[in-house]
Short mmCIF file of C-alpha atoms and ligand atoms in Angstrom, two decimals:
data_model
loop_
_atom_site.label_atom_id
_atom_site.label_comp_id
_atom_site.label_asym_id
_atom_site.label_seq_id
_atom_site.Cartn_x
_atom_site.Cartn_y
_atom_site.Cartn_z
CA MET A 1 -9.64 125.51 -31.97
CA GLN A 2 -11.09 122.41 -33.49
CA PRO A 3 -14.75 122.03 -32.79
CA VAL A 4 -16.25 119.37 -30.51
CA ASN A 5 -19.26 117.55 -32.12
CA LEU A 6 -22.23 116.80 -29.97
CA GLY A 7 -25.10 114.34 -30.58
CA LEU A 8 -28.21 114.89 -28.32
CA ILE A 9 -30.57 111.96 -27.83
CA GLY A 10 -34.05 112.79 -26.54
CA CYS A 11 -35.58 116.15 -27.01
CA GLY A 12 -38.03 116.50 -24.33
CA THR A 13 -38.09 119.24 -21.65
CA VAL A 14 -34.48 119.00 -20.60
CA GLY A 15 -33.19 118.06 -24.05
CA THR A 16 -34.83 121.14 -25.49
CA GLY A 17 -33.15 123.23 -22.88
CA VAL A 18 -29.81 121.78 -23.69
CA ALA A 19 -30.44 122.38 -27.51
CA ARG A 20 -31.49 125.96 -26.69
CA LEU A 21 -28.53 126.86 -24.58
CA LEU A 22 -26.19 125.40 -27.10
CA LEU A 23 -27.70 127.36 -29.99
CA GLU A 24 -28.66 130.54 -28.15
CA ARG A 25 -25.53 130.85 -25.98
CA ARG A 26 -23.10 129.68 -28.76
CA GLN A 27 -21.09 132.98 -28.64
CA LEU A 28 -20.91 132.98 -24.96
CA LEU A 29 -19.71 129.21 -24.68
CA VAL A 30 -16.94 130.00 -27.30
CA GLU A 31 -15.98 133.15 -25.34
CA ARG A 32 -15.57 131.08 -22.17
CA THR A 33 -14.11 127.84 -23.58
CA GLY A 34 -12.54 128.67 -26.85
CA ILE A 35 -14.03 125.51 -28.29
CA PRO A 36 -16.78 125.56 -30.85
CA LEU A 37 -19.43 123.20 -29.54
CA VAL A 38 -21.32 121.97 -32.61
CA LEU A 39 -24.69 120.43 -32.14
CA LYS A 40 -24.44 117.87 -35.01
CA TYR A 41 -27.62 115.77 -34.08
CA VAL A 42 -30.78 115.97 -32.13
CA ALA A 43 -32.59 112.60 -32.27
CA ASP A 44 -36.18 112.42 -31.24
CA LEU A 45 -39.24 110.60 -32.70
CA ASP A 46 -41.55 113.66 -32.12
CA HIS A 47 -41.29 116.08 -34.90
CA GLN A 48 -44.64 117.68 -34.06
CA THR A 49 -43.91 119.57 -30.92
CA ASP A 50 -43.06 123.08 -31.43
CA ARG A 51 -39.86 123.41 -29.37
CA GLY A 52 -39.29 127.03 -30.33
CA ILE A 53 -36.09 126.26 -32.00
CA THR A 54 -35.02 126.32 -35.53
CA PHE A 55 -32.53 123.40 -35.93
CA PRO A 56 -29.92 123.74 -38.87
CA PRO A 57 -30.93 121.45 -41.79
CA GLY A 58 -30.06 117.68 -41.25
CA VAL A 59 -29.71 118.08 -37.42
CA PHE A 60 -33.00 116.93 -36.21
CA ILE A 61 -33.23 113.13 -37.00
CA ASP A 62 -35.24 110.18 -35.93
CA ASP A 63 -32.66 107.51 -35.24
CA ALA A 64 -30.73 107.69 -32.02
CA TRP A 65 -28.35 104.88 -33.28
CA THR A 66 -27.01 107.33 -35.96
CA VAL A 67 -25.86 109.50 -33.06
CA VAL A 68 -23.99 106.77 -31.12
CA ASN A 69 -22.52 105.19 -34.30
CA ASP A 70 -21.28 108.11 -36.30
CA PRO A 71 -17.64 108.42 -35.75
CA ALA A 72 -17.90 112.23 -36.13
CA VAL A 73 -19.65 112.51 -32.80
CA ASP A 74 -17.32 113.25 -29.83
CA ILE A 75 -19.87 113.59 -27.13
CA VAL A 76 -23.19 111.74 -26.69
CA ILE A 77 -25.84 113.40 -24.48
CA GLU A 78 -28.57 110.96 -23.26
CA MET A 79 -31.73 112.83 -22.31
CA ILE A 80 -34.24 109.94 -22.87
CA GLY A 81 -34.43 108.81 -19.32
CA GLY A 82 -35.55 105.47 -18.06
CA THR A 83 -33.45 102.27 -17.81
CA GLY A 84 -34.42 100.61 -21.08
CA ILE A 85 -33.19 101.95 -24.35
CA ALA A 86 -31.21 104.77 -22.66
CA ARG A 87 -28.92 102.05 -21.24
CA GLU A 88 -28.30 100.46 -24.58
CA LEU A 89 -27.41 103.70 -26.14
CA ILE A 90 -25.11 104.62 -23.56
CA MET A 91 -23.38 101.29 -23.63
CA ALA A 92 -23.09 101.59 -27.38
CA ALA A 93 -21.63 105.04 -27.08
CA ILE A 94 -19.03 103.89 -24.64
CA ALA A 95 -18.16 100.92 -26.70
CA ASN A 96 -17.62 103.34 -29.60
CA GLY A 97 -15.16 105.51 -27.51
CA LYS A 98 -17.47 108.41 -27.03
CA GLN A 99 -17.78 110.64 -24.14
CA VAL A 100 -21.13 110.46 -22.44
CA VAL A 101 -23.41 113.08 -20.63
CA THR A 102 -26.51 111.97 -18.94
CA ALA A 103 -29.12 113.27 -16.48
CA ASN A 104 -30.58 109.78 -15.89
CA LYS A 105 -30.60 109.21 -11.96
CA ALA A 106 -32.89 106.28 -12.37
CA LEU A 107 -30.26 104.43 -14.70
CA LEU A 108 -27.31 105.44 -12.56
CA ALA A 109 -28.84 104.45 -9.17
CA SER A 110 -29.95 100.91 -10.43
CA GLN A 111 -26.93 100.19 -12.99
CA GLY A 112 -24.39 102.89 -12.35
CA ASN A 113 -21.63 100.52 -11.11
CA ALA A 114 -21.68 98.52 -14.27
CA LEU A 115 -21.85 101.61 -16.46
CA MET A 116 -18.98 103.28 -14.55
CA GLN A 117 -16.97 100.09 -15.06
CA SER A 118 -17.55 99.92 -18.77
CA ALA A 119 -16.72 103.56 -19.18
CA ALA A 120 -13.55 103.31 -17.05
CA ALA A 121 -12.35 100.18 -18.96
CA ALA A 122 -13.07 102.02 -22.35
CA GLY A 123 -11.20 105.09 -21.09
CA VAL A 124 -14.17 107.41 -21.74
CA ASP A 125 -15.72 109.89 -19.27
CA LEU A 126 -19.33 109.51 -18.21
CA ALA A 127 -20.58 112.81 -16.64
CA TYR A 128 -23.90 113.16 -14.65
CA GLU A 129 -24.02 116.48 -12.93
CA ALA A 130 -27.83 117.05 -13.85
CA SER A 131 -28.73 113.67 -12.27
CA VAL A 132 -28.97 115.18 -8.88
CA GLY A 133 -30.18 118.57 -7.90
CA GLY A 134 -30.82 120.12 -11.21
CA CYS A 135 -28.57 123.13 -11.60
CA MET A 136 -26.86 122.69 -8.10
CA PRO A 137 -23.19 121.68 -8.61
CA ILE A 138 -23.23 118.95 -5.89
CA VAL A 139 -21.59 116.25 -8.08
CA LYS A 140 -18.77 118.50 -8.99
CA SER A 141 -18.47 119.73 -5.44
CA LEU A 142 -18.08 116.05 -4.14
CA ARG A 143 -15.88 114.99 -6.85
CA GLU A 144 -13.54 118.02 -7.10
CA ALA A 145 -14.10 120.90 -4.61
CA LEU A 146 -14.25 118.73 -1.53
CA VAL A 147 -11.69 116.35 -2.58
CA ALA A 148 -9.63 116.81 0.69
CA ASN A 149 -12.63 116.24 3.07
CA ASP A 150 -13.92 113.19 4.96
CA ILE A 151 -17.54 113.74 4.47
CA HIS A 152 -19.41 112.99 7.52
CA ALA A 153 -23.11 113.66 6.47
CA MET A 154 -25.29 115.31 3.87
CA VAL A 155 -28.98 116.33 4.27
CA GLY A 156 -30.76 117.27 1.22
CA ILE A 157 -34.02 118.39 -0.39
CA LEU A 158 -33.63 116.62 -3.77
CA ASN A 159 -36.99 116.51 -5.27
CA GLY A 160 -38.62 119.77 -6.74
CA THR A 161 -42.04 118.11 -7.00
CA CYS A 162 -42.33 117.18 -3.42
CA ASN A 163 -40.83 120.22 -2.08
CA TYR A 164 -43.28 122.19 -4.34
CA ILE A 165 -46.27 120.18 -3.00
CA LEU A 166 -45.22 120.48 0.69
CA SER A 167 -44.63 124.20 0.42
CA GLN A 168 -47.99 124.79 -1.44
CA ILE A 169 -49.80 122.85 1.34
CA THR A 170 -47.82 124.70 4.12
CA GLU A 171 -47.92 128.17 2.74
CA SER A 172 -51.25 128.42 0.80
CA GLY A 173 -53.30 125.48 2.09
CA LEU A 174 -53.57 123.94 -1.37
CA PRO A 175 -54.79 120.32 -1.52
CA PHE A 176 -52.19 117.68 -2.36
CA ASP A 177 -53.60 116.80 -5.81
CA THR A 178 -53.75 120.57 -6.91
CA ALA A 179 -50.22 121.15 -5.84
CA LEU A 180 -49.07 117.98 -7.66
CA SER A 181 -50.93 119.21 -10.93
CA GLN A 182 -49.19 122.42 -10.83
CA ALA A 183 -45.76 120.77 -10.20
CA GLN A 184 -46.53 118.72 -13.31
CA ALA A 185 -47.66 121.67 -15.42
CA ASN A 186 -44.40 123.43 -14.46
CA GLY A 187 -42.42 120.50 -15.90
CA TYR A 188 -40.93 119.34 -12.59
CA ALA A 189 -42.40 116.00 -12.16
CA GLU A 190 -41.19 112.67 -13.75
CA ALA A 191 -43.21 111.12 -16.47
CA ASP A 192 -44.58 109.03 -13.73
CA PRO A 193 -45.03 111.28 -10.73
CA THR A 194 -45.30 108.47 -8.29
CA LEU A 195 -41.52 108.21 -8.65
CA ASP A 196 -41.53 111.83 -7.12
CA ILE A 197 -44.14 111.58 -4.40
CA GLU A 198 -43.16 108.09 -3.19
CA GLY A 199 -39.66 109.28 -2.54
CA ILE A 200 -38.05 106.96 -5.22
CA ASP A 201 -36.67 109.82 -7.35
CA THR A 202 -35.03 111.27 -4.13
CA ALA A 203 -33.61 107.84 -3.32
CA HIS A 204 -32.11 107.56 -6.88
CA LYS A 205 -30.30 110.76 -6.18
CA LEU A 206 -29.18 109.81 -2.78
CA ALA A 207 -27.85 106.51 -3.96
CA ILE A 208 -25.43 108.45 -6.35
CA LEU A 209 -24.51 111.18 -3.71
CA THR A 210 -23.80 108.52 -0.93
CA ALA A 211 -21.62 106.75 -3.16
CA LEU A 212 -19.69 109.80 -4.27
CA ALA A 213 -19.41 111.09 -0.66
CA PHE A 214 -18.23 108.09 1.22
CA GLY A 215 -16.34 106.24 -1.47
CA MET A 216 -18.70 103.30 -1.78
CA ARG A 217 -20.55 101.22 -4.55
CA ILE A 218 -23.94 102.81 -5.59
CA ASN A 219 -26.46 100.82 -3.53
CA LEU A 220 -30.05 101.87 -4.07
CA ASP A 221 -31.54 98.66 -2.83
CA ASP A 222 -30.49 99.25 0.78
CA ILE A 223 -31.84 102.83 1.01
CA TYR A 224 -35.02 103.17 3.24
CA ILE A 225 -37.68 105.02 1.21
CA GLU A 226 -40.80 106.70 2.36
CA GLY A 227 -42.63 109.36 0.33
CA ILE A 228 -44.92 112.15 1.18
CA THR A 229 -48.50 110.72 0.33
CA ALA A 230 -49.40 109.99 4.07
CA ILE A 231 -48.60 113.53 5.24
CA THR A 232 -51.78 115.43 6.15
CA PRO A 233 -52.50 119.20 6.60
CA LEU A 234 -53.08 118.20 10.27
CA ASP A 235 -49.36 117.04 10.64
CA ILE A 236 -48.20 120.25 8.82
CA GLN A 237 -50.26 122.36 11.33
CA PHE A 238 -48.94 120.46 14.38
CA ALA A 239 -45.34 120.71 12.98
CA ARG A 240 -45.85 124.61 12.96
CA ASP A 241 -47.08 124.53 16.46
CA PHE A 242 -43.89 122.76 17.49
CA GLY A 243 -41.75 125.23 15.48
CA TYR A 244 -40.94 122.79 12.72
CA ARG A 245 -41.58 122.42 8.90
CA ILE A 246 -42.14 119.12 7.22
CA LYS A 247 -39.73 118.36 4.26
CA LEU A 248 -38.99 115.25 2.20
CA LEU A 249 -35.27 114.64 3.27
CA ALA A 250 -32.47 112.50 1.88
CA ILE A 251 -30.05 111.83 4.65
CA CYS A 252 -26.72 110.08 4.67
CA LYS A 253 -24.22 109.68 7.49
CA ASN A 254 -21.00 107.97 7.75
CA HIS A 255 -20.41 105.93 10.80
CA GLY A 256 -16.97 104.62 9.64
CA ALA A 257 -17.85 100.93 9.24
CA SER A 258 -21.37 101.41 8.04
CA VAL A 259 -23.40 104.40 6.70
CA GLU A 260 -27.01 105.56 7.08
CA ALA A 261 -28.82 106.33 3.83
CA ARG A 262 -32.46 107.10 3.98
CA VAL A 263 -35.31 109.20 2.30
CA HIS A 264 -38.47 110.11 4.45
CA PRO A 265 -40.48 113.15 5.36
CA ALA A 266 -38.99 114.84 8.42
CA MET A 267 -39.70 117.77 10.68
CA ILE A 268 -36.88 120.14 10.76
CA PRO A 269 -36.68 123.48 13.04
CA GLU A 270 -37.98 126.52 11.35
CA LYS A 271 -34.48 128.03 12.00
CA ASN A 272 -32.82 125.26 9.90
CA ILE A 273 -31.69 126.71 6.62
CA LEU A 274 -33.36 123.90 4.76
CA SER A 275 -36.75 125.05 6.25
CA HIS A 276 -36.46 128.16 4.00
CA VAL A 277 -36.04 126.09 0.73
CA SER A 278 -39.33 126.47 -0.89
CA GLY A 279 -41.14 125.59 -4.07
CA SER A 280 -39.17 123.47 -6.64
CA LEU A 281 -35.88 124.58 -5.05
CA ASN A 282 -33.50 121.93 -4.04
CA ALA A 283 -30.83 122.25 -1.38
CA ILE A 284 -28.27 120.23 0.33
CA THR A 285 -26.06 120.68 3.44
CA VAL A 286 -22.69 118.80 3.39
CA SER A 287 -20.49 118.38 6.32
CA GLY A 288 -16.97 117.80 5.78
CA HIS A 289 -13.97 117.67 8.23
CA ALA A 290 -11.98 120.36 6.80
CA ALA A 291 -14.65 122.60 4.95
CA GLN A 292 -17.05 122.07 7.86
CA ASP A 293 -20.64 123.00 6.82
CA LEU A 294 -21.58 123.78 3.23
CA PHE A 295 -24.93 124.68 1.81
CA LEU A 296 -26.02 124.50 -1.91
CA SER A 297 -29.33 125.51 -3.28
CA GLY A 298 -30.87 126.07 -6.66
CA ARG A 299 -33.61 124.95 -9.01
CA GLY A 300 -33.73 121.11 -8.87
CA ALA A 301 -35.96 120.74 -11.87
CA GLY A 302 -37.18 122.53 -14.96
CA MET A 303 -35.95 123.09 -18.48
CA LEU A 304 -33.11 125.55 -18.37
CA PRO A 305 -31.95 124.90 -14.79
CA THR A 306 -31.33 121.28 -15.49
CA ALA A 307 -29.87 122.18 -18.83
CA SER A 308 -27.45 124.46 -17.32
CA ALA A 309 -26.01 121.49 -15.38
CA VAL A 310 -25.88 119.35 -18.53
CA LEU A 311 -23.92 122.08 -20.24
CA SER A 312 -21.41 122.14 -17.53
CA ASP A 313 -20.74 118.52 -18.15
CA ILE A 314 -20.55 119.07 -21.78
CA VAL A 315 -18.01 121.83 -21.33
CA ASP A 316 -15.91 119.62 -19.01
CA LEU A 317 -15.69 116.79 -21.41
CA ALA A 318 -15.03 119.10 -24.37
CA ARG A 319 -12.14 120.68 -22.40
CA ASN A 320 -10.65 117.35 -21.42
CA LEU A 321 -10.73 116.16 -25.08
CA ARG A 322 -9.08 119.29 -26.10
CA CYS A 323 -6.51 119.45 -23.30
CA GLY A 324 -5.29 115.92 -23.35
CA GLY A 325 -7.71 113.20 -22.77
CA THR A 326 -10.10 111.76 -20.34
CA GLY A 327 -9.98 110.37 -16.88
CA ARG A 328 -8.80 113.54 -15.25
CA VAL A 329 -11.38 112.94 -12.31
CA PRO A 330 -12.42 109.35 -11.45
CA LEU A 331 -15.97 108.75 -12.40
CA MET A 332 -17.24 108.26 -8.98
CA GLY A 333 -14.76 110.56 -7.32
CA TYR A 334 -12.45 107.84 -6.06
CA GLN A 335 -9.89 105.60 -7.63
CA PRO A 336 -12.04 102.46 -8.63
CA ASP A 337 -9.92 100.08 -6.54
CA ARG A 338 -10.34 102.22 -3.42
CA ILE A 339 -14.19 102.01 -3.54
CA LYS A 340 -15.22 100.25 -0.30
CA PRO A 341 -18.07 97.78 0.18
CA LEU A 342 -19.70 99.90 3.17
CA PRO A 343 -22.97 98.42 4.30
CA VAL A 344 -26.14 100.61 4.74
CA LEU A 345 -27.53 100.31 8.19
CA PRO A 346 -30.92 98.76 8.43
CA MET A 347 -33.65 101.31 9.39
CA SER A 348 -34.33 99.41 12.59
CA GLU A 349 -30.91 100.52 13.88
CA ILE A 350 -31.44 104.24 13.20
CA VAL A 351 -31.78 106.42 16.31
CA SER A 352 -33.86 109.60 16.01
CA HIS A 353 -36.41 111.96 17.62
CA TYR A 354 -40.03 111.09 16.67
CA TYR A 355 -43.29 112.86 16.23
CA ILE A 356 -46.09 110.37 16.69
CA ARG A 357 -49.89 111.25 16.10
CA PHE A 358 -52.42 108.95 17.47
CA ALA A 359 -56.17 109.28 16.99
CA VAL A 360 -57.76 108.22 20.30
CA GLN A 361 -61.00 108.23 22.03
CA ASP A 362 -61.17 111.15 24.44
CA ARG A 363 -61.67 109.37 27.75
CA PRO A 364 -59.67 108.83 31.08
CA GLY A 365 -56.63 106.53 31.01
CA VAL A 366 -55.86 106.56 27.31
CA LEU A 367 -52.94 108.59 27.66
CA ALA A 368 -51.47 106.66 30.46
CA ALA A 369 -51.99 103.39 28.44
CA ILE A 370 -49.98 104.94 25.67
CA ALA A 371 -47.34 106.27 27.79
CA GLY A 372 -47.03 102.91 29.58
CA ILE A 373 -46.39 101.05 26.43
CA LEU A 374 -43.77 103.75 25.24
CA GLY A 375 -42.13 103.46 28.73
CA ASP A 376 -41.95 99.65 28.45
CA ASN A 377 -40.14 100.08 25.09
CA ALA A 378 -37.55 102.39 26.51
CA ILE A 379 -39.12 105.39 24.74
CA SER A 380 -38.85 108.66 26.61
CA ILE A 381 -41.56 111.32 25.95
CA GLN A 382 -40.43 114.86 25.45
CA SER A 383 -43.71 116.54 25.10
CA VAL A 384 -47.53 115.77 24.49
CA GLN A 385 -50.25 117.78 23.12
CA GLN A 386 -53.95 117.03 22.90
CA LYS A 387 -55.96 119.43 20.76
CA ASP A 388 -59.62 119.70 20.42
CA ARG A 389 -59.58 118.86 16.66
CA LYS A 390 -62.02 116.04 16.82
CA THR A 391 -62.62 114.20 13.48
CA ASN A 392 -65.29 111.29 13.34
CA GLY A 393 -65.21 110.94 17.05
CA TRP A 394 -61.48 110.76 17.53
CA VAL A 395 -59.12 113.31 18.91
CA PRO A 396 -55.54 113.63 17.90
CA ILE A 397 -52.80 113.19 20.52
CA VAL A 398 -49.53 114.08 19.49
CA MET A 399 -46.23 113.25 21.21
CA LEU A 400 -42.57 114.18 20.57
CA THR A 401 -39.97 111.72 21.79
CA HIS A 402 -36.46 111.97 23.03
CA HIS A 403 -33.83 109.90 21.09
CA ALA A 404 -35.13 106.52 20.52
CA LYS A 405 -34.20 103.51 18.49
CA GLU A 406 -36.38 103.04 15.39
CA ALA A 407 -36.87 99.20 16.13
CA TYR A 408 -38.44 100.09 19.64
CA ILE A 409 -40.62 102.83 18.14
CA GLN A 410 -42.13 100.56 15.54
CA LYS A 411 -42.75 97.80 18.10
CA ALA A 412 -44.41 100.33 20.54
CA LEU A 413 -46.64 101.62 17.68
CA LYS A 414 -47.81 98.06 16.77
CA GLU A 415 -48.75 97.58 20.64
CA ILE A 416 -50.39 100.91 20.86
CA GLY A 417 -52.30 100.38 17.64
CA ALA A 418 -53.77 97.26 19.08
CA LEU A 419 -55.48 99.22 21.90
CA GLU A 420 -59.29 99.41 21.65
CA VAL A 421 -59.17 103.11 22.32
CA VAL A 422 -56.62 103.94 19.68
CA GLY A 423 -57.65 104.42 16.09
CA PRO A 424 -55.89 102.84 13.05
CA ALA A 425 -52.72 103.95 11.53
CA PRO A 426 -50.76 106.13 13.99
CA MET A 427 -48.65 108.77 12.12
CA LEU A 428 -44.95 108.65 12.53
CA ILE A 429 -42.65 111.55 11.41
CA ARG A 430 -38.88 111.52 12.32
CA ILE A 431 -37.42 114.73 13.58
CA GLU A 432 -33.95 116.03 12.34
CA ASP A 433 -33.07 118.41 15.03
CA ASP A 434 -29.51 118.72 16.26
CA ASN A 435 -30.63 120.89 19.18
CA ALA A 436 -33.37 118.68 20.40
CA GLN A 437 -32.80 117.31 23.90
CA ASP A 438 -31.20 113.72 23.98
N1 LIG B 501 -38.86 115.03 -10.94
C1 LIG B 501 -37.81 115.56 -10.42
C2 LIG B 501 -38.05 116.69 -9.40
C3 LIG B 501 -37.00 116.20 -11.56
O1 LIG B 501 -39.31 116.91 -9.14
O2 LIG B 501 -37.15 117.11 -8.63
C4 LIG B 501 -35.56 116.46 -11.39
O3 LIG B 501 -34.80 115.28 -11.17
#
């Protein structure tokens, strides 16, 4: 069969993995697809780093524009990342009629609607499996495998760096900074790791998945985002005492006329399958009306796992090219004119169970004062623990609540925080537990 020519832009961690799979698994790919996939260009300014790959002469070049402008290139693979030059190159590739593969979740989350519109108008495919969940085929699942399902909800662990950090603190008692350095050394973290630990990378991924699942426009701006930097070993220990684990979750739920889409640390029961997802693994549970509950898990970051997902896109697009063209699957899983303007509920409207930790002075009446304020705000307490873990004269009191509205919880915390006997900055962690008492 006629070869398909590929141009790779960006040869960092994932780009190197893509080049390696294309060159080292050339035979396997031909056996599976029947299509010779030819790596015509790899564009990167860094010629010094030893990537452990010997490129054929003329393949490794400086200039990314050669890749998007050469008529011989069929598929452009954007592995630069970021929202600047990457966007310009993708737009130029689309304008030149090329198929595009990207793993760029930051770009898709912020400008995906416009990019998809341009690609659809130009009649080219834009594939992005590796933008969410590394090797885990969640995009393909939503766009294709679950096509006959109303998707009710998804709960995911979508950032390998955060999951690695929380796992290391929980299982080995490692300090936060050491765990983060290890995640960086393993190639999981973003160039700017604040995107990971502040929950922003997870929100990028959730923005893409929520749109795919519910047939709505990508809407990063309305996603509530809270990272893991405030989580303390004390909270992790309390979580254990209550039979929970703390994970950074991406949650979306379909309420019909509106959706929930939020990223924050949450306590989940030890017996929840997501509790057992450790280290850099990602996982997601999807609930659909026909398939019911689905669980996917796999490496969410790292060179070859992410490259594995990029290769699946490359092969999809190459097969489309050789079997009669593009547009077989709509880019966002729905016909563009059927994408709905569903609003994301503000966080104040969310109903959840809560873990609240106060630092208080250990004297009579303190508990009653706190309980009184919670009661005045229609918040019902499920259980209370005071443990003798005194730090700087304060003791922690921990409360779990029944279902409560976020707006009321926030109001109560403000009032409780103003009490003289209560220390600053109470800790609030939402609990995702389907079996907790209402
Ligand atoms: N920084 C991301 C993570 C890489 O830690 O999961 C994959 O998107």
